[in-house]
Tab-separated table of C-alpha atoms in Angstrom:
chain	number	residue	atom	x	y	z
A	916	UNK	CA	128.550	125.807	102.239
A	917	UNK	CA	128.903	127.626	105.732
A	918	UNK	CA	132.629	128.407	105.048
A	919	UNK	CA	131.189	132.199	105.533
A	920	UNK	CA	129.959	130.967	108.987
A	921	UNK	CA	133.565	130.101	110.301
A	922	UNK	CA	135.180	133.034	108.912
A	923	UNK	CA	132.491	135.345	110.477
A	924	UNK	CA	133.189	133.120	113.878
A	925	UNK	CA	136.718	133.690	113.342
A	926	UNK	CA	136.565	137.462	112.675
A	927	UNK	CA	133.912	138.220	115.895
A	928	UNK	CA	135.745	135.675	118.387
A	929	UNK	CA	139.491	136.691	117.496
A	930	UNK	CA	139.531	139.675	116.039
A	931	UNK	CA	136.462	141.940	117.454
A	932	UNK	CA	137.167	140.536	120.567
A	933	UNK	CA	140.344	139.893	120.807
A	934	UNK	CA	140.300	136.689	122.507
A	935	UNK	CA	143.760	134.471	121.333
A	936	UNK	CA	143.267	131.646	119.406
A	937	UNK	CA	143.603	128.541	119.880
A	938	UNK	CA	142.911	129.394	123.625
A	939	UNK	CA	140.570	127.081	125.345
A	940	UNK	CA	138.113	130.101	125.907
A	941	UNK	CA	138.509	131.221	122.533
A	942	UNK	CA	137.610	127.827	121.086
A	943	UNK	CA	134.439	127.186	123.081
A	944	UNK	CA	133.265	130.702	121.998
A	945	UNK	CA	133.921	129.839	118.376
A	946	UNK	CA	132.354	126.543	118.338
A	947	UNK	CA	129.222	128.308	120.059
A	948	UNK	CA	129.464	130.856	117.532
A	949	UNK	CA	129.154	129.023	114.531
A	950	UNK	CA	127.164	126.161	115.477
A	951	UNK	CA	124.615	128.694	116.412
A	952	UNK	CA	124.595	130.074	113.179
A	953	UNK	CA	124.179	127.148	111.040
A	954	UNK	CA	122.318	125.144	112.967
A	955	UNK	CA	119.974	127.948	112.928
A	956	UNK	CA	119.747	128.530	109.127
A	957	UNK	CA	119.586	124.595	108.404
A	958	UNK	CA	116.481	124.382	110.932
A	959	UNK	CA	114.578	127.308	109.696
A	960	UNK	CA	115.209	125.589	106.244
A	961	UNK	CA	114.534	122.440	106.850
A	962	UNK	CA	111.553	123.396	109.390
A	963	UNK	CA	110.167	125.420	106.209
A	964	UNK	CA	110.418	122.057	103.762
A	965	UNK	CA	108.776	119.435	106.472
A	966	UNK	CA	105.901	122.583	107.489
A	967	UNK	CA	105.017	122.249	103.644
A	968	UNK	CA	104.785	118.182	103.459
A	969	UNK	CA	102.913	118.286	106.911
A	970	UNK	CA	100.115	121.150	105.310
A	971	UNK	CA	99.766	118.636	102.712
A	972	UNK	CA	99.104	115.370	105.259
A	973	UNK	CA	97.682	116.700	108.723
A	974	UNK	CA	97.838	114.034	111.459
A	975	UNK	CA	94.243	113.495	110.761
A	976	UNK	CA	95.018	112.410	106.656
A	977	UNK	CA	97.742	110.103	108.214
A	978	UNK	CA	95.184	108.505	110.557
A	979	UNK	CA	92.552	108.004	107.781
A	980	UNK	CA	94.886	106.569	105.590
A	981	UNK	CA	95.862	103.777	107.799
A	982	UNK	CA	92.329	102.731	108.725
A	983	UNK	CA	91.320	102.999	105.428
A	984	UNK	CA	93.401	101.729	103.240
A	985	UNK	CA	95.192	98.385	102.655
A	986	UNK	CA	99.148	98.714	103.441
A	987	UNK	CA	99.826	94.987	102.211
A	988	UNK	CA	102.641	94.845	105.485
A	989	UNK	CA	103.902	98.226	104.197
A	990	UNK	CA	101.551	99.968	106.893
A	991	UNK	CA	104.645	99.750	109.489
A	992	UNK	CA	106.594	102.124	107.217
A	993	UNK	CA	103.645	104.015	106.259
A	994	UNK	CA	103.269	104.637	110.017
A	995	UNK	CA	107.278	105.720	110.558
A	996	UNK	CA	107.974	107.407	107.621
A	997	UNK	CA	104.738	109.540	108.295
A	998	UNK	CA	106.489	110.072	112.073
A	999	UNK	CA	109.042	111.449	110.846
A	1000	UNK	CA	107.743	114.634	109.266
A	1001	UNK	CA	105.029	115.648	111.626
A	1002	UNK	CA	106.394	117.818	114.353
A	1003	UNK	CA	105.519	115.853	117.876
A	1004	UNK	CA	107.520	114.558	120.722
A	1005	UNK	CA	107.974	112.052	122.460
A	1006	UNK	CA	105.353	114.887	125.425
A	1007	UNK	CA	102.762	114.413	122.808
A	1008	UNK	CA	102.448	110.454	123.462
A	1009	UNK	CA	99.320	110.146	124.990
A	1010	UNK	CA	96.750	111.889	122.846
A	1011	UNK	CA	98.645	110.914	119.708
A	1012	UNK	CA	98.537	106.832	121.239
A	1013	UNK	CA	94.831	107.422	122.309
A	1014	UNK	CA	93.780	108.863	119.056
A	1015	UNK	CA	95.282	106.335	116.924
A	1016	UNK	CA	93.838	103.206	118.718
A	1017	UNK	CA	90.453	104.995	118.435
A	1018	UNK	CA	91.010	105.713	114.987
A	1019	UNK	CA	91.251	101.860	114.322
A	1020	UNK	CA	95.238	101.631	113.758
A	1021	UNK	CA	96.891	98.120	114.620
A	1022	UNK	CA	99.190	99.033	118.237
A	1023	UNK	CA	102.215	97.727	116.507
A	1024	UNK	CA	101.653	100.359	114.167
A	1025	UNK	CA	100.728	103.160	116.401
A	1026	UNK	CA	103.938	102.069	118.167
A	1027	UNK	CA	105.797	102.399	114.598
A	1028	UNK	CA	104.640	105.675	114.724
A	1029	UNK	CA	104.950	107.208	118.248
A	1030	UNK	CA	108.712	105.856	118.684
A	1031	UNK	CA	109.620	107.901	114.812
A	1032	UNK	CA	108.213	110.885	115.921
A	1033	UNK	CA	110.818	112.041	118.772
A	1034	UNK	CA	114.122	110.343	116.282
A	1035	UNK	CA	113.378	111.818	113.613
A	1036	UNK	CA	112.564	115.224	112.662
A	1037	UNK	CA	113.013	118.679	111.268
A	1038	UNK	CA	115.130	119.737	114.024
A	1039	UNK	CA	116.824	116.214	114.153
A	1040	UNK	CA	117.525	116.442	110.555
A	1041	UNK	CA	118.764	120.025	110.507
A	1042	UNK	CA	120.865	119.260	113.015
A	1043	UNK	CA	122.582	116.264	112.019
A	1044	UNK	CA	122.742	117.502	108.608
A	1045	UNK	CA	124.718	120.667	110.137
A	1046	UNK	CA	127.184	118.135	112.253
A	1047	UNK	CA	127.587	115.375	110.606
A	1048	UNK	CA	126.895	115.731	107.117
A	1049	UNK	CA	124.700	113.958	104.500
A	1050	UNK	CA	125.921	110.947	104.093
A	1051	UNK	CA	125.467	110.351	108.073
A	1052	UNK	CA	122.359	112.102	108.247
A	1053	UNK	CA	120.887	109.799	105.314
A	1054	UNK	CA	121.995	106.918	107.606
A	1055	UNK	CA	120.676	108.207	110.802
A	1056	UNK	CA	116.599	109.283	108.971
A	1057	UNK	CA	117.093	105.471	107.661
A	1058	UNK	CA	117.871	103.898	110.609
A	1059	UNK	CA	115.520	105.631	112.807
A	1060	UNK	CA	112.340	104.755	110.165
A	1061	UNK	CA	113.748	100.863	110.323
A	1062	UNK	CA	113.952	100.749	114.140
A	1063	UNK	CA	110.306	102.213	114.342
A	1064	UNK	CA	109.292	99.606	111.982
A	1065	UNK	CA	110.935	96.874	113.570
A	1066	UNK	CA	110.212	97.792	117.502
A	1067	UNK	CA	106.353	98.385	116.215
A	1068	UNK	CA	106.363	95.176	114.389
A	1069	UNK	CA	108.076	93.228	117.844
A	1070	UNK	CA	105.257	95.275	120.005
A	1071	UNK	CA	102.653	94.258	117.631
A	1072	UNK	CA	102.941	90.984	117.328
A	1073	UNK	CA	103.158	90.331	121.191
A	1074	UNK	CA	99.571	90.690	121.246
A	1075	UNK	CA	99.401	93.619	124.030
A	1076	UNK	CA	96.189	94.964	123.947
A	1077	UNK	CA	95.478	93.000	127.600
A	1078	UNK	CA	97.463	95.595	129.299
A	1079	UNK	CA	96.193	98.713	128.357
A	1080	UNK	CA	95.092	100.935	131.142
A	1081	UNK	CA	91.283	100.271	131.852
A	1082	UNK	CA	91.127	103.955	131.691
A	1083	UNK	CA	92.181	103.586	127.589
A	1084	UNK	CA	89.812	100.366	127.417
A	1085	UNK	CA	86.548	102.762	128.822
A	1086	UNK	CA	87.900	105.721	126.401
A	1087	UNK	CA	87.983	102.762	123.348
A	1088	UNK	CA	84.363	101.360	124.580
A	1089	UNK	CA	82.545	104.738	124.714
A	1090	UNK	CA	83.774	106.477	121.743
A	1091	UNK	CA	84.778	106.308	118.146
A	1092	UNK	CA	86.756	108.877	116.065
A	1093	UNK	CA	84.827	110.715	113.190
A	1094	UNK	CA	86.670	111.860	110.179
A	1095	UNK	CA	87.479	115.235	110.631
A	1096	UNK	CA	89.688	116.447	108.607
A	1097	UNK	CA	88.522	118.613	105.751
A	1098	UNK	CA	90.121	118.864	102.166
A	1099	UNK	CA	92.376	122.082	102.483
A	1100	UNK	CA	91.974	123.472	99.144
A	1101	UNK	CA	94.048	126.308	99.735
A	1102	UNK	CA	96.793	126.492	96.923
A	1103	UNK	CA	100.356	126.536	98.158
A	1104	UNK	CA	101.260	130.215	97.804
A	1105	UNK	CA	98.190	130.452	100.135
A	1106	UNK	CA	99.713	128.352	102.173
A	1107	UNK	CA	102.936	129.332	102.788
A	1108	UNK	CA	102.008	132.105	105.769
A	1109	UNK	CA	100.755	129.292	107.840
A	1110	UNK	CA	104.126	127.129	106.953
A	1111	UNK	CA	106.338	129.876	107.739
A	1112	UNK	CA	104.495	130.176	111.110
A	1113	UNK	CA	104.484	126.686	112.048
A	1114	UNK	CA	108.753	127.077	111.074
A	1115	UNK	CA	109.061	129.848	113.185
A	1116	UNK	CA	107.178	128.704	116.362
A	1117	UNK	CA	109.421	125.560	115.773
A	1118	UNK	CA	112.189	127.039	116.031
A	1119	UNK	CA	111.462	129.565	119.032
A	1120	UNK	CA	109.898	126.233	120.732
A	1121	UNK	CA	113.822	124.478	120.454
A	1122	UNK	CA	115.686	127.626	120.228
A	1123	UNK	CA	116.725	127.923	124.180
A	1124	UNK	CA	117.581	123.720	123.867
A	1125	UNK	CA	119.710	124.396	120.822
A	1126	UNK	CA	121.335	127.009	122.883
A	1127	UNK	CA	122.185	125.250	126.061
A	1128	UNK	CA	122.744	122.158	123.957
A	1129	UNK	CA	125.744	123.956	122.148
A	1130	UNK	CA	127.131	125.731	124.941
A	1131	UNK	CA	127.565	122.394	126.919
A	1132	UNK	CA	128.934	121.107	123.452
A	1133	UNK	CA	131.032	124.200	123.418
A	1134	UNK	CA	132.603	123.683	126.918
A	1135	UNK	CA	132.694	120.194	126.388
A	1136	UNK	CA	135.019	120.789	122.993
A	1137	UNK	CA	137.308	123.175	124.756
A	1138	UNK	CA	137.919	122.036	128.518
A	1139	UNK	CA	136.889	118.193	128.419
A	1140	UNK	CA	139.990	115.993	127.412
A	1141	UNK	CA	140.207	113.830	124.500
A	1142	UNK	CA	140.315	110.555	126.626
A	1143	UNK	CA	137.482	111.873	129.464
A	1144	UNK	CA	135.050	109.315	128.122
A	1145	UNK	CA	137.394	106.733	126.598
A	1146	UNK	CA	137.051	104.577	129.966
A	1147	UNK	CA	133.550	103.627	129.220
A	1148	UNK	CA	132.480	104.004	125.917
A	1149	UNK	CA	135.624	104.053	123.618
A	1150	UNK	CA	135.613	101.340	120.779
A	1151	UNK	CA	137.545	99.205	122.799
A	1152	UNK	CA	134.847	98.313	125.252
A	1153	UNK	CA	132.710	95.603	123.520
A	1154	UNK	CA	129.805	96.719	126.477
A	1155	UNK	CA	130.305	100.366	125.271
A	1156	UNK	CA	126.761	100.403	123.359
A	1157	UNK	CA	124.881	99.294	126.090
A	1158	UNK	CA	126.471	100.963	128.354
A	1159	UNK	CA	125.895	104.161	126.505
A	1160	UNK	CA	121.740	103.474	126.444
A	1161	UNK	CA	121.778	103.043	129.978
A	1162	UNK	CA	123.442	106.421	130.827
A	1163	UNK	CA	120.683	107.621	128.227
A	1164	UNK	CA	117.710	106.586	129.591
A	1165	UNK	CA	117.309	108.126	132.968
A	1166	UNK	CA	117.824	111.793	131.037
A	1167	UNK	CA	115.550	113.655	128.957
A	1168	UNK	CA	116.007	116.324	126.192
A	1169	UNK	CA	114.607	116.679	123.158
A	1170	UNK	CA	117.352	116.353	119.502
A	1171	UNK	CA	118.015	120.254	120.174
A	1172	UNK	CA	119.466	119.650	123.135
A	1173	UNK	CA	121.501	116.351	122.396
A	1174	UNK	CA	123.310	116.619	119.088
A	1175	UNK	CA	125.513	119.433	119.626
A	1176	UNK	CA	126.828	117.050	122.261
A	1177	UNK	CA	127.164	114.484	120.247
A	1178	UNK	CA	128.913	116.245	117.979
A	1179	UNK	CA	131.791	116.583	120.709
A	1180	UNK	CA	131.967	113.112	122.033
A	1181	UNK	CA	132.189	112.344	118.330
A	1182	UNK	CA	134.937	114.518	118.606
A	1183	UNK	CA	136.502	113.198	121.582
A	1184	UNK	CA	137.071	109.918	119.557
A	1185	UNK	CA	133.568	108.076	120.601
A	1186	UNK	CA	132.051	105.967	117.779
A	1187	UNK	CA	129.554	107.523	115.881
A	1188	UNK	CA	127.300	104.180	116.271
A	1189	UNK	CA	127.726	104.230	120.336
A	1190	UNK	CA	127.318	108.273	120.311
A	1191	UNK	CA	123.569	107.664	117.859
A	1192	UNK	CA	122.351	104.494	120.263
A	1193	UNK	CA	123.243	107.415	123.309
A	1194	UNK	CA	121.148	110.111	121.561
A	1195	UNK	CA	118.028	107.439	120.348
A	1196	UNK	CA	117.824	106.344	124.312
A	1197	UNK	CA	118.175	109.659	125.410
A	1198	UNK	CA	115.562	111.178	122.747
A	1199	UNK	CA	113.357	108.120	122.703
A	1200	UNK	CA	113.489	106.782	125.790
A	1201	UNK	CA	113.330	108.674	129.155
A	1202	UNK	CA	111.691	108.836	133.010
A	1203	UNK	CA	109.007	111.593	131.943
A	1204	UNK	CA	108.319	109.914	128.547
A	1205	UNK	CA	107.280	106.291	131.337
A	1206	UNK	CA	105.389	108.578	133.145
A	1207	UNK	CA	103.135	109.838	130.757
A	1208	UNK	CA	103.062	106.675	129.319
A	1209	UNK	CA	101.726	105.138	132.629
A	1210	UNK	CA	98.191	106.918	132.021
A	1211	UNK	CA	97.862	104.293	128.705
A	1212	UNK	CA	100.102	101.296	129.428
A	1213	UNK	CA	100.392	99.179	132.784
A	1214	UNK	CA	103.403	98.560	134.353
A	1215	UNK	CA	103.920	95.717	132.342
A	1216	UNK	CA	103.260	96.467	129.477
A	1217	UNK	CA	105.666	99.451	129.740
A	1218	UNK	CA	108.137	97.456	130.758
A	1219	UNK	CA	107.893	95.554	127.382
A	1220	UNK	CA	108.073	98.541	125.331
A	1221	UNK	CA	111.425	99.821	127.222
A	1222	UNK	CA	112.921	96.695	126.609
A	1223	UNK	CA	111.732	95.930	122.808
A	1224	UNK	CA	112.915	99.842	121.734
A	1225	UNK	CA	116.392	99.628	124.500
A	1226	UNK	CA	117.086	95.988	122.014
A	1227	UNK	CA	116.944	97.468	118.988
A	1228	UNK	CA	118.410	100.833	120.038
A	1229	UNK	CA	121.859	98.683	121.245
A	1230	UNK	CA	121.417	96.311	118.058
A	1231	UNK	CA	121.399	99.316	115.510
A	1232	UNK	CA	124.315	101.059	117.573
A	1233	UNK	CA	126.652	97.861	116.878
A	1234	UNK	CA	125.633	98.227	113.681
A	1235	UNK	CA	126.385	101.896	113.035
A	1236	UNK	CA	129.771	101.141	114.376
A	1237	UNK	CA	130.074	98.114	111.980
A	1238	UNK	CA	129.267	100.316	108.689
A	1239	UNK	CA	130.677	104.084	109.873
């Protein structure tokens, strides 16, 4: 599909500019070259596709069909599969968490929700798909919508409305959430404007990640040995996963900025499964995520939430690396 995309990397990188090939320059240019480009096309795409499913179900048709309808247990992947096609991060975690407790939804299954929505999404998919094919990619939307479900489901049943912030109690005592949304009976050619600008502010809102992202990928690919990272997280190391979602934790970036690194310490011989439980930590768990958290959770009960999502992040990593 993007053969074009190498030989037009191929043509610029060694021929219009002369640089040799197979030179360790030359190869970090390509790589940046035509990552670029098809990660590019396969977000605008792919942006375009979950724009259209998101005009259709706003966040406030999600909210109203959790309250008010009966899931029968399925609520929990209601609640995740719904995460992953509306465009929020993990930034977005406090008026998202507030307006779903308002709105009546269990915390276990706001939980479900808010830890989908920074795993999986359009860029997350368009990236992956880009790297690491369908088949992966398939595995990876899966996985994330079953870890939501069962790190919601954990967090839910643990009973932690106690230690909410009295700040969220007052908020939950004083007000209640009307139904706002109205029926958008626009059809979908009428539509499609407001789709295509919602794609394009996505992308120019990741577009300077994607960019650094690959250009650490790029001189990560071309200068970094193949056994740099072998000493602590090669498949030899039983401790490798965990090991992995520490080192994750403390950073931050959004999927724009992780995968195209990924990609390389894929290439540098890193399991896939250890290299996914890095990115989840990284993406779903990080320092400015706990502080913005803080304003709705105690210290405690942010503490428990760290730990349930870190567990399952390091189970489903051994697992990856058991089926890939």
């Amino acid at each position: 599909m993007f053969t074009w995309v190498q030989q037009f990397a191929d043509w610029l990188i060694y021929s219009v500019f002369g640089i040799a090939g197979k030179s360790k320059i030359g190869d970090v240019l390509n790589f940046f070259v035509y990552d670029t480009i098809k990660i590019f096309i396969l977000l605008m795409g792919i942006s375009f596709l979950m724009g259209t499913i998101n005009s259709y179900f706003p966040i406030n048709k999600v909210r109203q069909l959790l309250t008010k309808r009966k899931w029968y247990g399925l609520d929990y992947f209601v609640a995740s599969f719904f995460g992953t096609i509306t465009p929020f991060c993990s930034c977005s975690s406090v008026p998202l968490f507030i307006g779903f407790v308002k709105g009546g939804i269990p915390l276990g299954v706001t939980f479900a929700f808010l830890i989908s929505s920074p795993l999986v999404d359009a860029v997350t998919v368009a990236i992956f798909l880009g790297m690491f094919g369908f088949k992966t990619t398939i595995i990876y939307v899966v996985s994330g919508i079953v870890l939501s479900m069962v790190a919601g489901y954990i967090l839910g049943k643990m009973k932690l409305e106690p230690l909410l912030t009295d700040w969220v109690k007052q908020l939950l005592e004083k007000q209640h959430i009307a139904d706002e949304d109205e029926e958008n009976t626009q059809s979908f050619s009428q539509r499609v404007p407001a789709i295509f600008s919602e794609a394009m502010e996505i992308v120019k809102g990741v577009s300077v990640y994607i960019l650094i992202g690959i250009a650490i990928g790029g001189l990560m690919h071309g200068y970094i040995p193949t056994g740099f990272f072998e000493t602590y997280i090669s498949k030899n190391n039983p401790f490798a996963v965990p090991i992995a979602v520490v080192l994750g934790v403390p950073m931050y970036s959004n999927t724009a900025g992780i995968l195209p690194i990924m990609q390389v310490l894929v290439e540098k011989g890193i399991p896939l499964g250890t290299v996914i439980a890095f990115s989840m930590s990284v993406v779903a768990l990080s320092i400015p995520e706990a502080l913005l958290l803080k304003k709705i959770m105690s210290t405690k009960m942010l503490g428990i939430f760290f730990a349930v999502v870190t567990v399952c992040i390091i189970i489903s990593g051994y697992l990856f690396n058991l089926v890939l």
